[in-house]
C-alpha angles and dihedrals in degrees: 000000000000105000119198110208118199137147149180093237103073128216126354115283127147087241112045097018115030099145107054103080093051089057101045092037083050083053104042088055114029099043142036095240117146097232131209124167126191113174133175108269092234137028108289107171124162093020090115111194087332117140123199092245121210085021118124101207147199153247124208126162144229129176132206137199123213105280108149087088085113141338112307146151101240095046087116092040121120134175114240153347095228120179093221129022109292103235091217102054100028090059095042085075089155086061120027129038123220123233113188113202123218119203078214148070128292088258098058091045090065100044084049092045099052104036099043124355100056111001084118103048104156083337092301126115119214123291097181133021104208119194119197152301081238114206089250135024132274109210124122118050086262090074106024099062100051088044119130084185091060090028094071087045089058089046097056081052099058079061107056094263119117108221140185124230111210127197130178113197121201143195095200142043088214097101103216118208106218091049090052095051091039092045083056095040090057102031081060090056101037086050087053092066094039094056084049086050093054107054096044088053099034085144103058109030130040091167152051126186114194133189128199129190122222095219139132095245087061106126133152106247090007106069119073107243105193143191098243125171115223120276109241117215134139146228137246092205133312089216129068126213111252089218092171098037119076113167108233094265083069093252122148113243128210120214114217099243116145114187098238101165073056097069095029083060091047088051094056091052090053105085086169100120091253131158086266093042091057087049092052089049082055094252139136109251121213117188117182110207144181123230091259087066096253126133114248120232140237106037111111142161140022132336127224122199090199112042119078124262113283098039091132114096126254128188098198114055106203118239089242125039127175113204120195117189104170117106112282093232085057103128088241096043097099107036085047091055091041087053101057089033078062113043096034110039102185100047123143098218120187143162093211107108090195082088087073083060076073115050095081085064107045101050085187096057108102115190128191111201124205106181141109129314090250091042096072134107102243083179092052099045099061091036114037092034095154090042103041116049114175136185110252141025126264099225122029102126084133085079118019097043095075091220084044083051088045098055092040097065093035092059090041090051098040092058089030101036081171094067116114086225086079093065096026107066120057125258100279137189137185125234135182123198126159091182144012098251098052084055089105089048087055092048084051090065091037095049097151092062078049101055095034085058093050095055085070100218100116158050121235128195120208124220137184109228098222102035122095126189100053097295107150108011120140138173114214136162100196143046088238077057102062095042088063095047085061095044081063101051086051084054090048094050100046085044083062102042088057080067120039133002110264117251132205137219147172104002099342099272112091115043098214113206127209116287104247093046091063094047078067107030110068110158140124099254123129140192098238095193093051088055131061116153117066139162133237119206145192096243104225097228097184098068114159113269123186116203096221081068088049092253085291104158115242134183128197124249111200124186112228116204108198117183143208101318092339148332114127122200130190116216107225102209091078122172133248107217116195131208109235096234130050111274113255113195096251086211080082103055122100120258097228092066132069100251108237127240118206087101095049112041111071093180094125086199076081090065101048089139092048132054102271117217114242124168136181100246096221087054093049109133127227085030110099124211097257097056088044096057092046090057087048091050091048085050094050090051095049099044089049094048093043092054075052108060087039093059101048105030116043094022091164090065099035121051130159120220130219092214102041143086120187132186119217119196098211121193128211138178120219105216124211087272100055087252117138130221127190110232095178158317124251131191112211099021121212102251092167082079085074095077129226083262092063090026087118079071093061090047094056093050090051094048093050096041093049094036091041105027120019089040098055088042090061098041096050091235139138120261107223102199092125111149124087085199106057111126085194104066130068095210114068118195117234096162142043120161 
């Protein structure tokens, strides 16, 4: 998520902005946002939305390192200002942050934030505009609507971004510590569920306006956070008459001078629950708005940071519900909850699973659940199949296990030799091997892969059948080679157990790691003793390279929608991935070396520190028309034969369900001569490979597989996308059995 951080206050300073550093140091250390920050370079309280109209205005620039570790005097220092970005500090993000500084309002800070300083962030625009905290809190309609804090919120809304407005209000000007930290801690969290919030309701709220106390009973999961409208009060005058002061033109003049114990007193007498009455009673107030400053109905209640989404009560179950269980900072999250936003209007959408608790009492509540494999309800799916649709089958290893896929192709060949799948998927062989030094026994039973390497024609690439992401993958020319390769797994592994305990998974074969450790650690290491099938292939070494991509090799990853039993469809936007170095032919490389693979392998989750290639397929240069619809009718082809053979040949590993719907990312090489080969089948594709820039691609998937395939599932309809030639649609059926 790509946060865009702004405020009313200004720069940091112990006096005017006191807040700002525990928050972005909360931020920078507890989650993964992307953060900007552009600020006012001075203080510019109670200026609302306004924009100094007329004005050109300014950048200059400031950077921070982490300082709220513990109490100290230099937590609000910075280093600048600088009139440009300082390089040494700019480039040096894992250290400094960067704080860009506006001659302007709040207002004008977040139009200029997320149109040109920081919309490509690490390629990414801006998801939340997020205001504060600002040094006093901003409940009632006194101070609300004057507010510059709330002001920049409203702003971000009037361009398409949902934003947050956070206020901290204090009853001393004795900053203490703990509170800060505490007030971060808990603001981070609480932002967390309203983004949430706001995606799942972007129809309804732009805005929330929050409002912490600084208070010692603030504690995470102790103190009430509340949905709260606004108060609404009123002022006498904020000014005050200057009786005995006349400027020397004879004109009255008016002091600044707001009753504020005035509408603190009003507030006490106000036992309405109200933004400021939550804050008395020592909460944490949340007020969703429109643009046009109303409270938006009907969120009540309490929030929970804890508990799941949902958790609020409700009395009518819709007759149709889609639960999404997967993080809302999930790359897909948002396109899949506009989709459905989209197709079905009036769709109750949740992340809470305790809905499935009530499906076996409303026999007219139908749920569609997006989530995880493991999230799913094995019991509901078998007994509730017209009420529970899911997103994956249970059991497709035929195609998704690479020996299993294997296996798969070779049956149906060899019953259907005029497949395309015969010529279309490369010379493969099994191989099992527990350690490194039974390898030669292993090349004893498959004596054909043995005497195919030692004829010396050819490159092989090794896979694991069960790793994904590269892991694994090696290139070799001899037997001597491979054994080295699987000296080196067993390195790698012993490397690893010097650090941290294994632990297994599934079935005992793939070590999964933590999430977000695999979000930053992208590399071609493997667990050897937690592997042991693996396939050998013929490495196809004349792949097509195009010389406006600087001869770079690329393969095509297609995303593949099945349906009920069974109806397969091909997306036609399909993706060119590119390797990050120039292809070299590996036939070349010396055989007493490891052959590198920065050439070969195209997985961009492999790039992750450079700026991965990835290009639409139908918009690829130095590739005509022509050529290009004679690849796309090969892929349709292949794709519709290998469904096939997985339904009718290993149909204990692949079976279609009524009641599901999955989505394959399937990846495939054009060779020199505009021939295709398949490579493999993946559940749960990374879409996340298709980068913020093409994520348009990733919307339109999502729209037409919810509009043309979860609809009529549900519905128990048929899907009339007949037609392989409609240049209209963007899935195009393959399959229909």
């Amino acid at each position: 998520m790509h946060v865009l951080l702004t405020n009313d206050d200004g720069p940091l300073n112990d006096n005017s902005c006191p807040y700002i550093k525990y928050l972005v140091d909360e931020i920078n250390t507890s989650t993964n946002w992307d953060l900007s920050i552009v600020i006012p370079n001075q203080q510019r309280s109670w200026i609302g939305k306004a924009h100094f109209a007329g004005k050109t205005l300014t950048t200059s620039y400031i950077y921070t390192k982490y300082s709220t570790d513990e109490p100290n005097p230099n937590i609000n220092s910075y280093i600048g200002p600088f009139k440009t970005p300082e390089p040494k500090y700019h480039l040096n993000r894992d250290e400094y942050q960067e704080w860009c500084l506006i001659d302007s309002t709040p207002a004008a800070c977040a139009d200029i934030g997320i149109h040109y300083l920081y919309k490509n962030s690490k390629s990414k625009p801006i998801d939340l505009v997020l205001s504060g905290p600002n040094f006093g809190k901003n409940s009632s309609n006194l101070y609300i609507l004057t507010s510059g804090t709330v002001g920049a919120a409203m702003e971000a809304s009037t361009h398409g971004i949902k934003s947050i407005a956070l206020s901290y209000s204090f009853n001393s000007l004795d900053h203490d510590f703990k509170i800060l930290k505490e007030a971060a801690k808990i603001s981070v969290k609480l932002i967390e569920k309203l983004y949430q919030k706001l995606i799942l309701n972007h129809d309804t709220i732009d805005i929330f306006s929050v409002n912490v106390p600084l208070i010692p009973s603030l504690k995470l999961g102790t103190t009430k956070i509340q949905y709260a409208p606004i108060l609404q009060n009123s002022w006498h005058s904020i000014y005050e008459e200057d009786l005995e002061s006349i400027n020397e033109q004879g004109q009255l003049q008016f002091k600044w001078n707001p009753d504020f114990k005035k509408v603190y007193k009003d507030g006490l007498s106000d036992f309405n629950h109200t933004d400021s009455r939550v804050l008395l009673n020592e909460g944490i107030s949340v007020t969703p708005l429109k643009a046009t400053f109303r409270t938006v109905e009907p969120l009540t209640g309490e929030i929970v940071l804890d508990a799941e989404e949902g958790d609020e009560s409700k009395d009518d179950i819709d007759t149709f519900i889609f639960l999404i269980t997967i993080p809302s900072s999930a790359y897909i999250f948002k396109p899949l909850v506009e989709s459905f936003q989209k197709n079905f209007p009036s769709i109750q959408i949740t992340t809470d699973s305790s809905i499935l608790l009530k499906i076996n009492n409303h026999p007219h509540l139908k749920v569609f659940h997006y989530g995880e494999y493991e999230d799913l309800d094995i019991d509901l799916i078998q007994s509730h199949p017209k009420q529970y649709f899911i997103p994956s089958y249970i059991f497709r290893k035929a195609l998704i296990r690479k020996h299993y896929l294997y296996n798969t192709i070779h049956h149906y060949v060899t019953k259907n030799p005029e497949s395309v799948l015969k010529e279309a998927f490369p010379e493969t062989y099994n191989l099992e091997v527990d350690y490194a030094e039974f390898l030669d026994d292993s090349l004893d039973d498959a004596y054909e892969l043995r005497d195919e390497i030692n004829k010396g024609e050819k490159v092989w690439i090794l896979k694991p059948s069960m790793s994904d992401k590269g892991q694994g993958i090696r290139l070799f020319k001899t037997i001597d080679q491979l054994q080295e390769v699987f000296n080196s797994f067993e390195e790698e592994e012993e490397e690893e157990d010097d650090d941290e305990d294994e632990d297994e998974e599934g079935e005992g074969q793939v070590q999964v790691q933590d999430e977000s450790e695999q979000d930053n650690k992208h590399d071609t290491g493997i667990i050897l003793s937690q592997l042991r099938h693996f396939v050998v292939q013929e490495y196809k070494s004349s792949p097509l390279l195009l010389s406006n991509y600087d001869d770079k090799k690329f393969h095509l990853r297609i995303y593949v929608v099945c349906s009920g039993n069974l109806k397969v469809f091909v997306y036609k936007n399909i993706l060119t991935l590119f390797a990050s170095a120039k292809y070299q032919d590996p036939i070349n490389e010396p055989e007493d070396q490891e052959i590198p693979l920065d050439g070969h392998l195209t997985n961009t989750c492999l790039q992750e520190d450079e700026e991965p290639l990835v290009v639409p397929f139908w918009s690829l240069q130095g590739l005509d028309d022509a050529s290009k619809i004679k690849i796309f009718d090969q892929i349709k082809s292949i794709i519709g034969d290998l469904y096939k053979a997985a339904s009718t040949i290993d149909k204990i590993n692949f079976q279609p369900l009524d009641n599901a719907i999955e989505l394959f990312g399937i990846d495939c090489l054009i060779n020199d001569d505009l021939s295709v080969n398949l490579l493999e089948v993946n559940s749960y594709p990374d879409f996340k490979q298709t980068g913020d820039e093409l994520k348009g691609i990733i919307y339109e998937l999502f729209d037409n597989v919810v509009k043309d395939v979860v609809n009529p599932l549900v519905d128990n309809k048929s899907n009339e996308q007949q037609t392989l030639e409609d240049d209209e649609t963007t899935l195009v059926k393959v399959l229909d059995i």
